[in-house]
PDB file of C-alpha atoms in Angstrom:
ATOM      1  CA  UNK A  20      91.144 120.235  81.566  1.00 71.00           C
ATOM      2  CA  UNK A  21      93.634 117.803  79.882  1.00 70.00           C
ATOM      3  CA  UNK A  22      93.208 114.460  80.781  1.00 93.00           C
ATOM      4  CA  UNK A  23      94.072 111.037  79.779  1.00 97.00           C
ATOM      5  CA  UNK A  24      91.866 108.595  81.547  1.00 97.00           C
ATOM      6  CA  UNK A  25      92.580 104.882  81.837  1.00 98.00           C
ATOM      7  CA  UNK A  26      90.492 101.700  82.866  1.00 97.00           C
ATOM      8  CA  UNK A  27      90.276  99.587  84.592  1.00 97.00           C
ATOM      9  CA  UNK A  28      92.710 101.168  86.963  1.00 97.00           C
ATOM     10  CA  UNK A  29      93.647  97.295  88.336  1.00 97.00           C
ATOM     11  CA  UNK A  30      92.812  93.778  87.045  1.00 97.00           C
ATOM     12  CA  UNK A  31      93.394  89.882  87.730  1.00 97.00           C
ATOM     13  CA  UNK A  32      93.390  87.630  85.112  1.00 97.00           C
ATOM     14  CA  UNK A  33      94.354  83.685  84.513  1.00 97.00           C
ATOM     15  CA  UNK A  34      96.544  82.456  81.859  1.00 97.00           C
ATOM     16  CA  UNK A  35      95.362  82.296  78.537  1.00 97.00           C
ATOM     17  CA  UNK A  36      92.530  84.727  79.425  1.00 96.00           C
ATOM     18  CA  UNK A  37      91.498  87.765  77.392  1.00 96.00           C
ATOM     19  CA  UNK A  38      92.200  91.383  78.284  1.00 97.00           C
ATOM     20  CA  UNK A  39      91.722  95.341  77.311  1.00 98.00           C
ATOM     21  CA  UNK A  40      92.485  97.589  78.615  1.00 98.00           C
ATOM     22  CA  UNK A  41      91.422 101.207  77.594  1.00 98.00           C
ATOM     23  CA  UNK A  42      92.265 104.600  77.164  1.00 98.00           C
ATOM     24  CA  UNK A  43      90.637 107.923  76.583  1.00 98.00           C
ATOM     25  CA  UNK A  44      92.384 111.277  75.485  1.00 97.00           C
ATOM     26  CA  UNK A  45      90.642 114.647  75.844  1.00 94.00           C
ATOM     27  CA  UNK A  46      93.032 116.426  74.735  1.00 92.00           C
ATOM     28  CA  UNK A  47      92.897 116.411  70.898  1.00 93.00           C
ATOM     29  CA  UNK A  48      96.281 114.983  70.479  1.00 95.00           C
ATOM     30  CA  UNK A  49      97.206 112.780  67.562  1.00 95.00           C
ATOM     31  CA  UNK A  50      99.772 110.746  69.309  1.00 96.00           C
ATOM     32  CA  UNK A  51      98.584 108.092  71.969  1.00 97.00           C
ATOM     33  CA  UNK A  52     100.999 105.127  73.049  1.00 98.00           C
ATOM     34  CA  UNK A  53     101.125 102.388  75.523  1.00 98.00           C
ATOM     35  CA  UNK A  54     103.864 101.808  77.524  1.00 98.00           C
ATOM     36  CA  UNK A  55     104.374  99.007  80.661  1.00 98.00           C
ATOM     37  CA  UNK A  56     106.710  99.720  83.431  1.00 97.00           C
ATOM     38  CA  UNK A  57     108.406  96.631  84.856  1.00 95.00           C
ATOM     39  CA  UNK A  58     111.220  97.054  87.622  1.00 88.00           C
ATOM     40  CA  UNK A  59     114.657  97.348  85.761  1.00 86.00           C
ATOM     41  CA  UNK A  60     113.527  98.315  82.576  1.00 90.00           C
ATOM     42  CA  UNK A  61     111.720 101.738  83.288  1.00 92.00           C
ATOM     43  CA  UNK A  62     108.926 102.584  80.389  1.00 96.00           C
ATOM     44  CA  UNK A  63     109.138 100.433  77.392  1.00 97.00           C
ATOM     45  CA  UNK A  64     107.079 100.958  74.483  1.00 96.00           C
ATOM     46  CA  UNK A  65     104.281  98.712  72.952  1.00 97.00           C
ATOM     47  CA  UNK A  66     102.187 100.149  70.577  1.00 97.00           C
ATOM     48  CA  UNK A  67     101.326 103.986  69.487  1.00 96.00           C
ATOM     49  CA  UNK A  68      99.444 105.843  66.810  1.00 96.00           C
ATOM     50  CA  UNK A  69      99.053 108.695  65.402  1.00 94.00           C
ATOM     51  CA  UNK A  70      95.359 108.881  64.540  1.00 93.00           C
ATOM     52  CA  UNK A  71      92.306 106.844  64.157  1.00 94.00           C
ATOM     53  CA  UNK A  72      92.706 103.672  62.534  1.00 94.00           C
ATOM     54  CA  UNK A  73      96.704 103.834  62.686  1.00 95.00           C
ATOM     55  CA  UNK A  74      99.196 102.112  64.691  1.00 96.00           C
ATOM     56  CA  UNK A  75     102.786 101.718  65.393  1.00 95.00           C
ATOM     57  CA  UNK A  76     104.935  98.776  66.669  1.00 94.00           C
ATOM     58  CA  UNK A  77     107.261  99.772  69.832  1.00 94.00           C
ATOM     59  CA  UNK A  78     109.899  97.773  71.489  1.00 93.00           C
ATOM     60  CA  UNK A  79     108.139  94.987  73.109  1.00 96.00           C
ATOM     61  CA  UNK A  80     104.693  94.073  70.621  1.00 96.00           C
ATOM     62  CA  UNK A  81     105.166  90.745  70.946  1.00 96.00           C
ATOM     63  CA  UNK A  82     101.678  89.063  72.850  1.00 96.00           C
ATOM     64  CA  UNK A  83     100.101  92.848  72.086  1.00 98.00           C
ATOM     65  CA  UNK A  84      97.339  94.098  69.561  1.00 97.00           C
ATOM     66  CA  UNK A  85      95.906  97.390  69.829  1.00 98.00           C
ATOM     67  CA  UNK A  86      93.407  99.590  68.177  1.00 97.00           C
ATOM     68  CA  UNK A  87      92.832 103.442  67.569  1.00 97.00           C
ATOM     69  CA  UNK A  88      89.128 103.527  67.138  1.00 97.00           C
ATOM     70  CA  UNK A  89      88.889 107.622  67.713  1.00 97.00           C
ATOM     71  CA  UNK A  90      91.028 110.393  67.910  1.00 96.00           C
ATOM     72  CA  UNK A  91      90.426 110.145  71.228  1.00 97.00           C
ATOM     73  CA  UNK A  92      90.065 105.921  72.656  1.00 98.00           C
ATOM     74  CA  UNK A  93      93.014 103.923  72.322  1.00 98.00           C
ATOM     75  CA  UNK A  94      92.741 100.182  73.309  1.00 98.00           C
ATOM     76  CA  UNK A  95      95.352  97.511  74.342  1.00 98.00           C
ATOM     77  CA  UNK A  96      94.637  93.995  73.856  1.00 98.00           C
ATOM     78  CA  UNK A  97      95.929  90.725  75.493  1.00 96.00           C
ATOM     79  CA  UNK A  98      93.939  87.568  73.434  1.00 92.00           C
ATOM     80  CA  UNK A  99      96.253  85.319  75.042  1.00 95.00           C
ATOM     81  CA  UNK A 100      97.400  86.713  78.400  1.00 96.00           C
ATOM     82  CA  UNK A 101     100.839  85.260  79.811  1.00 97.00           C
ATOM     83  CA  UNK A 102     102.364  86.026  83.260  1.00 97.00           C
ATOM     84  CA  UNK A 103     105.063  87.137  81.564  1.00 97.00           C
ATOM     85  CA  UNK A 104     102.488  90.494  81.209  1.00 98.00           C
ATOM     86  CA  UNK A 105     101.924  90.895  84.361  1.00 98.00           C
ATOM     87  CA  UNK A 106     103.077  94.855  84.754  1.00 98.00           C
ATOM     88  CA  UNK A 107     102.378  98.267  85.172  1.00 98.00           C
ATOM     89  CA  UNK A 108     100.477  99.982  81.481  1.00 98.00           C
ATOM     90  CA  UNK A 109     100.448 103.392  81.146  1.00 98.00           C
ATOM     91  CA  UNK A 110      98.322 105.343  77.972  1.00 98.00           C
ATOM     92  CA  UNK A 111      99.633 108.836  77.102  1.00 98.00           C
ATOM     93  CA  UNK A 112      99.478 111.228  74.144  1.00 97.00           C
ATOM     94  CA  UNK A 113     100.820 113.636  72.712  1.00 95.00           C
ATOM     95  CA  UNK A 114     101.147 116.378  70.488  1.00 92.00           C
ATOM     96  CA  UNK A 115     104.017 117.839  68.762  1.00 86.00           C
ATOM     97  CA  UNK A 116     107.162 118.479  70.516  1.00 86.00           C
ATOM     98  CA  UNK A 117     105.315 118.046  73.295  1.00 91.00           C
ATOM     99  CA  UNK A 118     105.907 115.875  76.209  1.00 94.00           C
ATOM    100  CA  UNK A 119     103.186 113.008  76.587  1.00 95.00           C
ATOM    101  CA  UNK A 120     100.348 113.916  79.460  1.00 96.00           C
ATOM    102  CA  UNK A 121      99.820 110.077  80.689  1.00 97.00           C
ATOM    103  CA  UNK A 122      97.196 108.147  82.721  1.00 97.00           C
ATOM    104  CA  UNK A 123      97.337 106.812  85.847  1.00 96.00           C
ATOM    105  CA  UNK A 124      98.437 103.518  85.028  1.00 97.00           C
ATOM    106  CA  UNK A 125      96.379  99.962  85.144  1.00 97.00           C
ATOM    107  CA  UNK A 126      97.566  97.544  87.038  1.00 97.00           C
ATOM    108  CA  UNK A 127      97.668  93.908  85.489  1.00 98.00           C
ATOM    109  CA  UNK A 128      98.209  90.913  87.226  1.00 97.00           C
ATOM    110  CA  UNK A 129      98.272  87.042  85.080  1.00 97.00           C
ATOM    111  CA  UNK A 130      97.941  84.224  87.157  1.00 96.00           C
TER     112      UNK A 130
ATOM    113  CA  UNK B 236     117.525 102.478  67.553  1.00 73.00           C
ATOM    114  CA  UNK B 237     118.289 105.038  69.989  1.00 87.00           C
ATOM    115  CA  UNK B 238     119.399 105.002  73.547  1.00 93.00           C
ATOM    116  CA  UNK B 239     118.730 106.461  77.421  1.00 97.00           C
ATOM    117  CA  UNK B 240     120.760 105.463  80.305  1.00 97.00           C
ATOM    118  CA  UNK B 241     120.909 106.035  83.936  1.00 97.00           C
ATOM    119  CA  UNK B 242     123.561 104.393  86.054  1.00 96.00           C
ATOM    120  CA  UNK B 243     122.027 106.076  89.025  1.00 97.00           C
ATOM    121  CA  UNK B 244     119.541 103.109  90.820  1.00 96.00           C
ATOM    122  CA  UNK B 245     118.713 105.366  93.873  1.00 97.00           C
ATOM    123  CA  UNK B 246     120.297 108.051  95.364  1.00 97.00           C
ATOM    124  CA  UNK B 247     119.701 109.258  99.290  1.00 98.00           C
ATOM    125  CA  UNK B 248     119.996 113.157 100.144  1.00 97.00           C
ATOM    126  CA  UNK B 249     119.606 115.251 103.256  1.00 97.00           C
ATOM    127  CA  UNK B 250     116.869 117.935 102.742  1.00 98.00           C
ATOM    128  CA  UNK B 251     117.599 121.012 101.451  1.00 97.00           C
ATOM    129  CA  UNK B 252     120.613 120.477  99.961  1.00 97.00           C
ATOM    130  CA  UNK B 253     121.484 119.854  96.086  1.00 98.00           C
ATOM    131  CA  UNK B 254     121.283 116.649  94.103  1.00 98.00           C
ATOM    132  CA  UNK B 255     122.351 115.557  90.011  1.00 98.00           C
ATOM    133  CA  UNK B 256     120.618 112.774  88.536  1.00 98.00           C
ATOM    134  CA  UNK B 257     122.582 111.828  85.343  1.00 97.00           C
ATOM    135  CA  UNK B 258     121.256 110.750  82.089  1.00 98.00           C
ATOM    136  CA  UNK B 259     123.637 110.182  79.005  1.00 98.00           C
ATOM    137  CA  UNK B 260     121.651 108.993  75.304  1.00 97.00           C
ATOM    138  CA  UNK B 261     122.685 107.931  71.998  1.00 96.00           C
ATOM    139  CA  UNK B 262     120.811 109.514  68.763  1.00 93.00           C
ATOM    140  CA  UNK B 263     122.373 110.550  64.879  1.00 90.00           C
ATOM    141  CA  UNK B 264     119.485 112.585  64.741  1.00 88.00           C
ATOM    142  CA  UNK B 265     121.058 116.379  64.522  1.00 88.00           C
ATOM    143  CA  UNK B 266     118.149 117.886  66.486  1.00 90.00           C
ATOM    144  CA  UNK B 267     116.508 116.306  69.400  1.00 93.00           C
ATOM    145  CA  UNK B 268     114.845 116.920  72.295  1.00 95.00           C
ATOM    146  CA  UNK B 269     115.375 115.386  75.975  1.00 97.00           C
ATOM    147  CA  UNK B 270     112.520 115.601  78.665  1.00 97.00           C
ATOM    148  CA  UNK B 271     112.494 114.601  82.676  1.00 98.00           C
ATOM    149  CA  UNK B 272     109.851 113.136  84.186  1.00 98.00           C
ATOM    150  CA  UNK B 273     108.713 112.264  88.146  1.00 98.00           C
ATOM    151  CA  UNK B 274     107.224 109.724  89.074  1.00 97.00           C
ATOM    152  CA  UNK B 275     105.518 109.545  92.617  1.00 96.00           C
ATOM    153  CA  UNK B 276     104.687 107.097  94.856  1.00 95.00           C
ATOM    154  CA  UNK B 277     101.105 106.869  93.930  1.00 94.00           C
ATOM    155  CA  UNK B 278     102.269 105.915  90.388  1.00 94.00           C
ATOM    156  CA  UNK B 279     101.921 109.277  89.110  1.00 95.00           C
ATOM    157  CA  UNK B 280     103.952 110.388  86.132  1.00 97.00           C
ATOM    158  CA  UNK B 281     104.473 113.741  85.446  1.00 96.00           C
ATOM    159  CA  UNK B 282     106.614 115.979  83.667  1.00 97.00           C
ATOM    160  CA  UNK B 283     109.092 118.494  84.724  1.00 98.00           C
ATOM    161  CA  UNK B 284     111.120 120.052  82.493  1.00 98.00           C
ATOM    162  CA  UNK B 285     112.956 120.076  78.478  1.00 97.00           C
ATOM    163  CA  UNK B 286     115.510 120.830  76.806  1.00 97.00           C
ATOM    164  CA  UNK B 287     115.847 121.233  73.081  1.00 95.00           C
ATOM    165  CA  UNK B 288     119.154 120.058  71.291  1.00 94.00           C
ATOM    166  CA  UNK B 289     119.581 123.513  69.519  1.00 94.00           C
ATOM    167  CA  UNK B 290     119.396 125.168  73.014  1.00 93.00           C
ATOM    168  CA  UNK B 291     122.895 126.393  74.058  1.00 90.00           C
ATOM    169  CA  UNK B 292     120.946 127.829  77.314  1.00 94.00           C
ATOM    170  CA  UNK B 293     120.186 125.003  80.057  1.00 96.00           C
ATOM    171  CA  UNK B 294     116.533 124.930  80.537  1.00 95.00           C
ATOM    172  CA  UNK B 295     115.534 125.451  84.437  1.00 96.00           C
ATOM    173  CA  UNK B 296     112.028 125.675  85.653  1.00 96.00           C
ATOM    174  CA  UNK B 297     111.651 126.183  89.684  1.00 95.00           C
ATOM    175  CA  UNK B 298     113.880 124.459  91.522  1.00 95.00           C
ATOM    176  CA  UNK B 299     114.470 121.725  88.617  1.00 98.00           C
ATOM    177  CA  UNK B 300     117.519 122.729  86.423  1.00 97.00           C
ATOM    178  CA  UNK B 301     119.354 120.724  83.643  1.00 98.00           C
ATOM    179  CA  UNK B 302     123.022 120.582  83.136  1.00 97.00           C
ATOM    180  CA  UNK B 303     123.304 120.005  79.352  1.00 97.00           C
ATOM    181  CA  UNK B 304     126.801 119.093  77.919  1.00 96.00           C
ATOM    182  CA  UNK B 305     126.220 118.360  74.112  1.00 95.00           C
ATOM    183  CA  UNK B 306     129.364 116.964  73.250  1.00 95.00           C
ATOM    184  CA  UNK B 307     129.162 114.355  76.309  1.00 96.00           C
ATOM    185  CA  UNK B 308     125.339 113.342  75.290  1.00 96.00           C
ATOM    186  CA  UNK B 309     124.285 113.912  78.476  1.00 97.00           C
ATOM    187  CA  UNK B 310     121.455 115.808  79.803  1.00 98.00           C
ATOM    188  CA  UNK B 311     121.539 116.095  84.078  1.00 98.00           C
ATOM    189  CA  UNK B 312     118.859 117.222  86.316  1.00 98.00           C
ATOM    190  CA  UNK B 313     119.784 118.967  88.808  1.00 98.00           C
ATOM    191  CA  UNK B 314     117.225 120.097  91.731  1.00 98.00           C
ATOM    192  CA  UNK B 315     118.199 122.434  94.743  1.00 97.00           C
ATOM    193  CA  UNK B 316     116.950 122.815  98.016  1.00 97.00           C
ATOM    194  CA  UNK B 317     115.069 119.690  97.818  1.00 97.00           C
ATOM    195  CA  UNK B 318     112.133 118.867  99.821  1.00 97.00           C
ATOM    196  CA  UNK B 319     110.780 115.408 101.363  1.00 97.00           C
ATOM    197  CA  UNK B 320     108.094 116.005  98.342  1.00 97.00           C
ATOM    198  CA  UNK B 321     111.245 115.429  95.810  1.00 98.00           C
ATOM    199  CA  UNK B 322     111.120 111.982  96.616  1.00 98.00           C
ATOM    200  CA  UNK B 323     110.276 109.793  93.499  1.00 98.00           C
ATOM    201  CA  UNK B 324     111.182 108.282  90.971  1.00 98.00           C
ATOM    202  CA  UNK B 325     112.998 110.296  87.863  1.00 98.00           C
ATOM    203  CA  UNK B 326     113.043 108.952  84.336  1.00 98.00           C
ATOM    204  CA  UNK B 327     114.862 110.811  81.402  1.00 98.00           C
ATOM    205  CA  UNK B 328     113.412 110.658  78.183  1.00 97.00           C
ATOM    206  CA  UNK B 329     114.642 110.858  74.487  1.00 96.00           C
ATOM    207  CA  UNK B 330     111.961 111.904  71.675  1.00 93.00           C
ATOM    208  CA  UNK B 331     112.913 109.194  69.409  1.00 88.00           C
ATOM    209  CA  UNK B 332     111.436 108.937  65.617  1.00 83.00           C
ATOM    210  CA  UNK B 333     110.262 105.376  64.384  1.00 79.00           C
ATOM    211  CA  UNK B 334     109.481 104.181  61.143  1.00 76.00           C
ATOM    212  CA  UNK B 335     106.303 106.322  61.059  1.00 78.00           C
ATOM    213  CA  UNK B 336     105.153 108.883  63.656  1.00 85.00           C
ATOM    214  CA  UNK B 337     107.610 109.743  67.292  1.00 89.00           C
ATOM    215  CA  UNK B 338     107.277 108.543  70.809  1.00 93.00           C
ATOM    216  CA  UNK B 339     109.309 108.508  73.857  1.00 94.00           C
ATOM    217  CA  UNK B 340     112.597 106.747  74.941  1.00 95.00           C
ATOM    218  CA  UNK B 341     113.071 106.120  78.325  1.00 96.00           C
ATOM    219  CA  UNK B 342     115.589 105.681  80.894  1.00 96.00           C
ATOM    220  CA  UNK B 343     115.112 103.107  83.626  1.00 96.00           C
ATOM    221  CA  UNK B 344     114.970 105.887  86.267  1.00 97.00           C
ATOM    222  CA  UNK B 345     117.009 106.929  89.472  1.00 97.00           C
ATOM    223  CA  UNK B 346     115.049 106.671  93.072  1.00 97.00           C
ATOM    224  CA  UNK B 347     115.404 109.690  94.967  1.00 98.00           C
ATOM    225  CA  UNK B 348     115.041 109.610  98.531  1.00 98.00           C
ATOM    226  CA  UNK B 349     115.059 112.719 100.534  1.00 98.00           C
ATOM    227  CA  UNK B 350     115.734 112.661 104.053  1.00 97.00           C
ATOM    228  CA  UNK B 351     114.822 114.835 107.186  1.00 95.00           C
TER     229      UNK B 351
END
């Protein structure tokens, strides 16, 4: 069954602190991306790739790294987390014309 | 870069009757495609339904139809006889291509609330 699988599913962190967050595909799609959700602004896009060992700047990179170690993991990385990144991530991917299958979303929370 | 809009914050229907969310986007590219998506209260995003640019059908699937008028750029969803279940969130999405590789556009969504 297709699946895109996301973890932590919620997680508290303090300024400054480190974060990643992670995300597994099963679905042997090229494309994965990471998106956050913040009221107002709907899905905006961070990072993507489109295999192992690429990546792709979105919208809103700024404060972001990522990393495509598989076809199938996908990690988001916060060295220097801000409140200002406090949000809702999603993972998805992707395939072709396809539209994205996505996770169930990891809550982050910078105090 | 292209562009996805909804106007629509929330909307508030009785059940069973009809509701259009509205979507309008910007692109140069010649052939494009346009998705919907719900989300649900748990979070939950999921996909409904697509249409492709070179389409001159609307695409419908169930009760989830789109109203697609090309030379507007806008792509509405339309769902009948809608259920307390509709209620959600609905984004419209844009398959957009960057510099290298394609992703997803979004709108900022329209809150549907379906009442008894």
């Amino acid at each position: 069954e297709a699946a895109v699988t996301q973890s932590p599913r919620n997680k508290v962190t303090v300024t400054g602190g480190n974060v990643t967050l992670s995300c597994r595909q099963t679905n042997s799609h090229n494309y994965m991306y990471w998106y956050r959700q913040d009221t107002g602004h709907g899905l905006r896009l961070i990072h993507y790739s489109y295999g192992a060992g690429n990546l792709q700047i979105g919208d809103v990179p700024d404060g972001y790294k990522a990393t495509r170690t598989t076809q199938e993991d996908f990690f988001l990385l916060l060295e220097l987390a801000s409140p200002s990144q406090t949000s809702l991530y999603f993972c998805a991917s992707s395939e072709g014309v396809q539209a994205p299958l996505f996770g169930e979303g990891t809550r982050l929370s910078v105090l | 870069a292209q562009k996805v809009t909804q106007t629509q914050t929330s909307i508030s229907v009785m059940e069973k009757t009809t509701v259009t969310m509205d979507c309008v986007y910007e692109t140069q590219d010649s052939s494009y495609f346009l998705f919907w998506y719900k989300q649900t209260a748990s979070g939950e995003i999921v996909f409904l339904i697509r249409q492709d640019s070179y389409k001159k059908e609307n695409a419908t699937v169930g009760h989830y139809s789109l109203n697609f008028q090309k030379p507007k750029s806008s792509i509405g969803l339309i769902i009948t006889a809608t259920q307390i279940e509709d209620s959600a969130v609905y984004f419209c999405a844009m398959r957009e291509r960057g510099n290298s590789g394609t992703y997803q556009r979004f709108g900022t969504g329209t809150k549907l609330q379906v009442v008894p």
